[in-house]
């Protein structure tokens, strides 16, 4: 009787194990493009695999909505970045043809 109980418990535990999910082919992590960082180094979205990405696209020359987006990203970073900063990446993507390099 005990062996049946052990088998049932083992089957229950093993069936509850979460399977590794395959990343969808539509996932942003599969975008093959390379992006140039502000320091000149290249980066791809696959570099962020396994992390939460908070991202926004802006114009560096924008004077209306973009400063607000940047401020909101900073506020989010300050609120959530303290919990697990290594698991969260904040990415601002400039879509200017000739971006202004800001420090």
CSV table of N, CA and C in Angstrom, one decimal:
chain,number,residue,atom,x,y,z
A,1,UNK,N,0.8,-1.2,0.0
A,1,UNK,CA,0.0,0.0,0.0
A,1,UNK,C,0.9,1.3,0.0
A,2,UNK,N,2.0,1.2,0.8
A,2,UNK,CA,2.8,2.4,0.9
A,2,UNK,C,3.5,2.6,-0.5
A,3,UNK,N,3.9,1.6,-1.2
A,3,UNK,CA,4.5,1.7,-2.5
A,3,UNK,C,3.6,2.4,-3.5
A,4,UNK,N,2.3,2.1,-3.4
A,4,UNK,CA,1.4,2.7,-4.4
A,4,UNK,C,1.3,4.2,-4.0
A,5,UNK,N,1.2,4.5,-2.8
A,5,UNK,CA,1.2,5.9,-2.3
A,5,UNK,C,2.4,6.7,-2.8
A,6,UNK,N,3.6,6.1,-2.7
A,6,UNK,CA,4.8,6.7,-3.1
A,6,UNK,C,4.8,6.9,-4.6
A,7,UNK,N,4.3,5.9,-5.3
A,7,UNK,CA,4.2,6.1,-6.8
A,7,UNK,C,3.3,7.2,-7.2
A,8,UNK,N,2.1,7.3,-6.5
A,8,UNK,CA,1.2,8.3,-6.8
A,8,UNK,C,1.8,9.7,-6.5
A,9,UNK,N,2.5,9.8,-5.4
A,9,UNK,CA,3.1,11.1,-5.0
A,9,UNK,C,4.2,11.5,-6.1
A,10,UNK,N,5.0,10.5,-6.4
A,10,UNK,CA,6.0,10.7,-7.4
A,10,UNK,C,5.4,11.2,-8.8
A,11,UNK,N,4.4,10.5,-9.2
A,11,UNK,CA,3.7,10.9,-10.5
A,11,UNK,C,3.2,12.3,-10.4
A,12,UNK,N,2.6,12.6,-9.3
A,12,UNK,CA,2.0,14.0,-9.1
A,12,UNK,C,3.1,15.0,-9.2
A,13,UNK,N,4.2,14.8,-8.5
A,13,UNK,CA,5.3,15.8,-8.4
A,13,UNK,C,5.9,15.9,-9.8
A,14,UNK,N,6.1,14.8,-10.5
A,14,UNK,CA,6.7,14.9,-11.8
A,14,UNK,C,5.8,15.5,-12.9
A,15,UNK,N,4.5,15.3,-12.7
A,15,UNK,CA,3.6,15.9,-13.7
A,15,UNK,C,3.4,17.4,-13.5
A,16,UNK,N,3.7,17.9,-12.3
A,16,UNK,CA,3.6,19.3,-12.0
A,16,UNK,C,4.8,20.1,-12.5
A,17,UNK,N,5.9,19.4,-12.9
A,17,UNK,CA,7.1,20.1,-13.3
A,17,UNK,C,6.8,20.9,-14.6
A,18,UNK,N,7.2,22.2,-14.6
A,18,UNK,CA,7.0,23.1,-15.7
A,18,UNK,C,8.0,22.7,-16.8
A,19,UNK,N,7.5,22.6,-18.0
A,19,UNK,CA,8.4,22.3,-19.2
A,19,UNK,C,9.0,23.6,-19.7
A,20,UNK,N,10.2,23.5,-20.3
A,20,UNK,CA,10.8,24.7,-20.9
A,20,UNK,C,10.0,25.0,-22.1
A,21,UNK,N,9.5,26.2,-22.2
A,21,UNK,CA,8.7,26.6,-23.4
A,21,UNK,C,9.6,27.1,-24.5
A,22,UNK,N,9.3,26.7,-25.7
A,22,UNK,CA,10.1,27.1,-26.9
A,22,UNK,C,9.7,28.6,-27.1
A,23,UNK,N,10.7,29.4,-27.6
A,23,UNK,CA,10.4,30.8,-27.9
A,23,UNK,C,9.7,30.8,-29.3
A,24,UNK,N,8.6,31.5,-29.4
A,24,UNK,CA,7.9,31.6,-30.6
A,24,UNK,C,8.7,32.2,-31.7
A,25,UNK,N,8.5,31.8,-32.9
A,25,UNK,CA,9.2,32.4,-34.0
A,25,UNK,C,8.9,33.9,-34.2
A,26,UNK,N,7.8,34.3,-33.6
A,26,UNK,CA,7.4,35.7,-33.7
A,26,UNK,C,8.0,36.6,-32.6
A,27,UNK,N,8.7,35.9,-31.7
A,27,UNK,CA,9.3,36.6,-30.5
A,27,UNK,C,10.3,37.7,-31.0
A,28,UNK,N,10.3,38.8,-30.2
A,28,UNK,CA,11.3,39.8,-30.5
A,28,UNK,C,12.7,39.3,-30.3
A,29,UNK,N,12.9,38.3,-29.5
A,29,UNK,CA,14.3,37.7,-29.3
A,29,UNK,C,14.8,37.1,-30.6
A,30,UNK,N,13.9,36.8,-31.6
A,30,UNK,CA,14.4,36.2,-32.9
A,30,UNK,C,14.6,37.2,-34.0
A,31,UNK,N,14.4,38.5,-33.7
A,31,UNK,CA,14.7,39.6,-34.6
A,31,UNK,C,16.2,39.5,-34.9
A,32,UNK,N,16.5,39.4,-36.2
A,32,UNK,CA,17.9,39.2,-36.6
A,32,UNK,C,18.7,40.5,-36.7
A,33,UNK,N,18.1,41.6,-36.6
A,33,UNK,CA,18.8,42.8,-36.8
A,33,UNK,C,19.8,43.1,-35.7
A,34,UNK,N,20.8,43.9,-36.0
A,34,UNK,CA,21.8,44.4,-35.0
A,34,UNK,C,21.5,45.8,-34.8
A,35,UNK,N,21.7,46.3,-33.5
A,35,UNK,CA,21.5,47.6,-33.2
A,35,UNK,C,22.8,48.2,-32.6
A,36,UNK,N,23.0,49.5,-32.9
A,36,UNK,CA,24.3,50.1,-32.4
A,36,UNK,C,24.0,50.8,-31.1
A,37,UNK,N,24.7,50.5,-30.1
A,37,UNK,CA,24.5,51.1,-28.8
A,37,UNK,C,25.2,52.5,-28.8
A,38,UNK,N,24.9,53.3,-27.8
A,38,UNK,CA,25.4,54.6,-27.7
A,38,UNK,C,27.0,54.6,-27.7
A,39,UNK,N,27.6,53.6,-27.1
A,39,UNK,CA,29.0,53.5,-27.0
A,39,UNK,C,29.6,53.0,-28.3
A,40,UNK,N,28.8,52.7,-29.3
A,40,UNK,CA,29.3,52.2,-30.6
A,40,UNK,C,29.3,50.7,-30.8
A,41,UNK,N,29.1,49.9,-29.7
A,41,UNK,CA,29.1,48.5,-29.8
A,41,UNK,C,27.8,48.0,-30.3
A,42,UNK,N,27.8,46.8,-31.0
A,42,UNK,CA,26.6,46.2,-31.5
A,42,UNK,C,25.9,45.4,-30.5
A,43,UNK,N,24.5,45.3,-30.6
A,43,UNK,CA,23.8,44.4,-29.7
A,43,UNK,C,22.6,43.9,-30.5
A,44,UNK,N,22.1,42.7,-30.1
A,44,UNK,CA,20.9,42.1,-30.7
A,44,UNK,C,19.9,41.8,-29.6
A,45,UNK,N,18.6,41.6,-30.0
A,45,UNK,CA,17.6,41.3,-29.0
A,45,UNK,C,17.9,39.9,-28.3
A,46,UNK,N,18.6,39.0,-29.0
A,46,UNK,CA,18.9,37.7,-28.4
A,46,UNK,C,19.9,37.9,-27.2
A,47,UNK,N,20.6,39.0,-27.2
A,47,UNK,CA,21.4,39.3,-26.0
A,47,UNK,C,20.6,39.4,-24.7
A,48,UNK,N,19.3,39.7,-24.8
A,48,UNK,CA,18.5,39.9,-23.7
A,48,UNK,C,17.7,38.7,-23.3
A,49,UNK,N,18.0,37.5,-24.0
A,49,UNK,CA,17.2,36.3,-23.7
A,49,UNK,C,17.2,36.0,-22.2
A,50,UNK,N,16.0,35.7,-21.7
A,50,UNK,CA,15.9,35.3,-20.3
A,50,UNK,C,15.6,36.5,-19.4
A,51,UNK,N,15.6,37.7,-20.0
A,51,UNK,CA,15.4,38.9,-19.2
A,51,UNK,C,14.1,39.6,-19.6
A,52,UNK,N,13.6,40.4,-18.7
A,52,UNK,CA,12.4,41.2,-19.0
A,52,UNK,C,13.0,42.5,-19.7
A,53,UNK,N,12.4,42.9,-20.8
A,53,UNK,CA,12.9,44.1,-21.5
A,53,UNK,C,11.8,45.1,-21.4
A,54,UNK,N,12.1,46.3,-20.9
A,54,UNK,CA,11.2,47.4,-21.0
A,54,UNK,C,11.8,48.3,-22.0
A,55,UNK,N,11.1,48.6,-23.1
A,55,UNK,CA,11.7,49.3,-24.2
A,55,UNK,C,10.7,50.4,-24.7
A,56,UNK,N,11.2,51.4,-25.4
A,56,UNK,CA,10.5,52.4,-26.0
A,56,UNK,C,11.3,53.0,-27.2
A,57,UNK,N,10.6,53.4,-28.2
A,57,UNK,CA,11.3,54.0,-29.4
A,57,UNK,C,11.0,55.5,-29.3
A,58,UNK,N,12.1,56.3,-29.5
A,58,UNK,CA,12.0,57.7,-29.4
A,58,UNK,C,12.8,58.4,-30.5
A,59,UNK,N,12.6,59.7,-30.7
A,59,UNK,CA,13.5,60.5,-31.5
A,59,UNK,C,14.3,61.3,-30.5
A,60,UNK,N,15.6,61.4,-30.6
A,60,UNK,CA,16.4,62.1,-29.7
A,60,UNK,C,16.2,63.6,-29.8
A,61,UNK,N,15.7,64.0,-31.0
A,61,UNK,CA,15.5,65.5,-31.3
A,61,UNK,C,14.0,65.9,-30.9
A,62,UNK,N,13.2,64.9,-30.5
A,62,UNK,CA,11.8,65.2,-30.1
A,62,UNK,C,11.7,66.0,-28.8
A,63,UNK,N,10.8,67.0,-28.8
A,63,UNK,CA,10.7,67.9,-27.7
A,63,UNK,C,9.3,67.7,-27.0
A,64,UNK,N,8.5,66.8,-27.5
A,64,UNK,CA,7.1,66.7,-26.9
A,64,UNK,C,7.0,65.4,-26.1
A,65,UNK,N,6.6,64.3,-26.8
A,65,UNK,CA,6.3,63.0,-26.1
A,65,UNK,C,7.6,62.3,-25.6
A,66,UNK,N,8.6,62.4,-26.4
A,66,UNK,CA,9.8,61.6,-26.1
A,66,UNK,C,10.5,61.9,-24.7
A,67,UNK,N,10.5,63.2,-24.3
A,67,UNK,CA,11.0,63.4,-22.9
A,67,UNK,C,10.2,62.8,-21.8
A,68,UNK,N,8.9,62.7,-22.1
A,68,UNK,CA,8.0,62.1,-21.1
A,68,UNK,C,8.2,60.6,-21.1
A,69,UNK,N,8.4,60.0,-22.3
A,69,UNK,CA,8.7,58.5,-22.3
A,69,UNK,C,10.0,58.2,-21.6
A,70,UNK,N,11.0,59.1,-21.8
A,70,UNK,CA,12.3,58.9,-21.1
A,70,UNK,C,12.1,59.0,-19.6
A,71,UNK,N,11.3,60.0,-19.2
A,71,UNK,CA,11.1,60.2,-17.7
A,71,UNK,C,10.3,59.0,-17.1
A,72,UNK,N,9.4,58.4,-17.9
A,72,UNK,CA,8.6,57.3,-17.4
A,72,UNK,C,9.5,56.1,-17.3
A,73,UNK,N,10.4,55.9,-18.3
A,73,UNK,CA,11.3,54.8,-18.2
A,73,UNK,C,12.2,54.9,-17.0
A,74,UNK,N,12.7,56.1,-16.7
A,74,UNK,CA,13.5,56.3,-15.6
A,74,UNK,C,12.7,56.0,-14.3
A,75,UNK,N,11.5,56.4,-14.2
A,75,UNK,CA,10.6,56.2,-13.0
A,75,UNK,C,10.4,54.7,-12.9
A,76,UNK,N,10.1,54.0,-13.9
A,76,UNK,CA,10.0,52.5,-13.9
A,76,UNK,C,11.2,51.9,-13.4
A,77,UNK,N,12.4,52.3,-13.9
A,77,UNK,CA,13.7,51.8,-13.5
A,77,UNK,C,13.9,51.9,-12.1
A,78,UNK,N,13.6,53.1,-11.5
A,78,UNK,CA,13.8,53.4,-10.1
A,78,UNK,C,12.9,52.5,-9.2
A,79,UNK,N,11.7,52.2,-9.7
A,79,UNK,CA,10.7,51.4,-8.9
A,79,UNK,C,11.0,50.0,-9.0
A,80,UNK,N,11.3,49.4,-10.2
A,80,UNK,CA,11.5,48.0,-10.3
A,80,UNK,C,12.9,47.6,-10.3
A,81,UNK,N,13.8,48.4,-10.6
A,81,UNK,CA,15.2,48.1,-10.7
A,81,UNK,C,15.8,47.7,-9.4
A,82,UNK,N,15.2,48.1,-8.3
A,82,UNK,CA,15.8,47.8,-7.0
A,82,UNK,C,15.5,46.3,-6.6
A,83,UNK,N,14.5,45.7,-7.2
A,83,UNK,CA,14.1,44.3,-6.8
A,83,UNK,C,15.1,43.3,-7.4
A,84,UNK,N,15.2,43.2,-8.7
A,84,UNK,CA,16.0,42.3,-9.4
A,84,UNK,C,16.7,43.0,-10.6
A,85,UNK,N,17.6,43.9,-10.4
A,85,UNK,CA,18.1,44.7,-11.5
A,85,UNK,C,18.8,43.9,-12.6
A,86,UNK,N,19.3,42.7,-12.2
A,86,UNK,CA,20.0,41.9,-13.2
A,86,UNK,C,19.0,41.2,-14.1
A,87,UNK,N,17.8,41.1,-13.8
A,87,UNK,CA,16.8,40.4,-14.6
A,87,UNK,C,16.0,41.4,-15.5
A,88,UNK,N,16.2,42.7,-15.4
A,88,UNK,CA,15.4,43.6,-16.1
A,88,UNK,C,16.4,44.5,-17.0
A,89,UNK,N,16.1,44.7,-18.2
A,89,UNK,CA,16.9,45.6,-19.1
A,89,UNK,C,16.0,46.7,-19.6
A,90,UNK,N,16.5,47.9,-19.5
A,90,UNK,CA,15.7,49.1,-20.0
A,90,UNK,C,16.4,49.5,-21.3
A,91,UNK,N,15.7,49.6,-22.4
A,91,UNK,CA,16.2,49.9,-23.7
A,91,UNK,C,15.4,51.0,-24.4
A,92,UNK,N,16.1,52.1,-24.6
A,92,UNK,CA,15.5,53.2,-25.4
A,92,UNK,C,16.1,53.1,-26.8
A,93,UNK,N,15.3,53.0,-27.8
A,93,UNK,CA,15.7,52.9,-29.2
A,93,UNK,C,15.5,54.2,-29.9
A,94,UNK,N,16.5,54.8,-30.4
A,94,UNK,CA,16.4,56.1,-31.1
A,94,UNK,C,16.2,55.7,-32.6
A,95,UNK,N,15.1,56.3,-33.2
A,95,UNK,CA,14.9,56.0,-34.6
A,95,UNK,C,15.2,57.2,-35.5
A,96,UNK,N,16.1,58.1,-35.0
A,96,UNK,CA,16.6,59.2,-35.8
A,96,UNK,C,17.5,58.7,-36.8
A,97,UNK,N,17.5,59.3,-38.0
A,97,UNK,CA,18.5,59.0,-39.0
A,97,UNK,C,19.9,59.4,-38.6
A,98,UNK,N,20.0,60.6,-37.9
A,98,UNK,CA,21.2,61.1,-37.4
A,98,UNK,C,21.0,61.4,-35.9
A,99,UNK,N,21.1,60.4,-35.1
A,99,UNK,CA,20.8,60.6,-33.6
A,99,UNK,C,21.8,61.6,-33.0
A,100,UNK,N,21.2,62.3,-32.0
A,100,UNK,CA,22.0,63.2,-31.2
A,100,UNK,C,22.6,62.3,-30.0
A,101,UNK,N,23.9,62.3,-29.9
A,101,UNK,CA,24.5,61.5,-28.8
A,101,UNK,C,24.3,62.2,-27.5
A,102,UNK,N,23.5,61.7,-26.6
A,102,UNK,CA,23.4,62.3,-25.2
A,102,UNK,C,24.1,61.5,-24.2
A,103,UNK,N,24.6,62.1,-23.2
A,103,UNK,CA,25.2,61.4,-22.1
A,103,UNK,C,24.4,61.4,-20.9
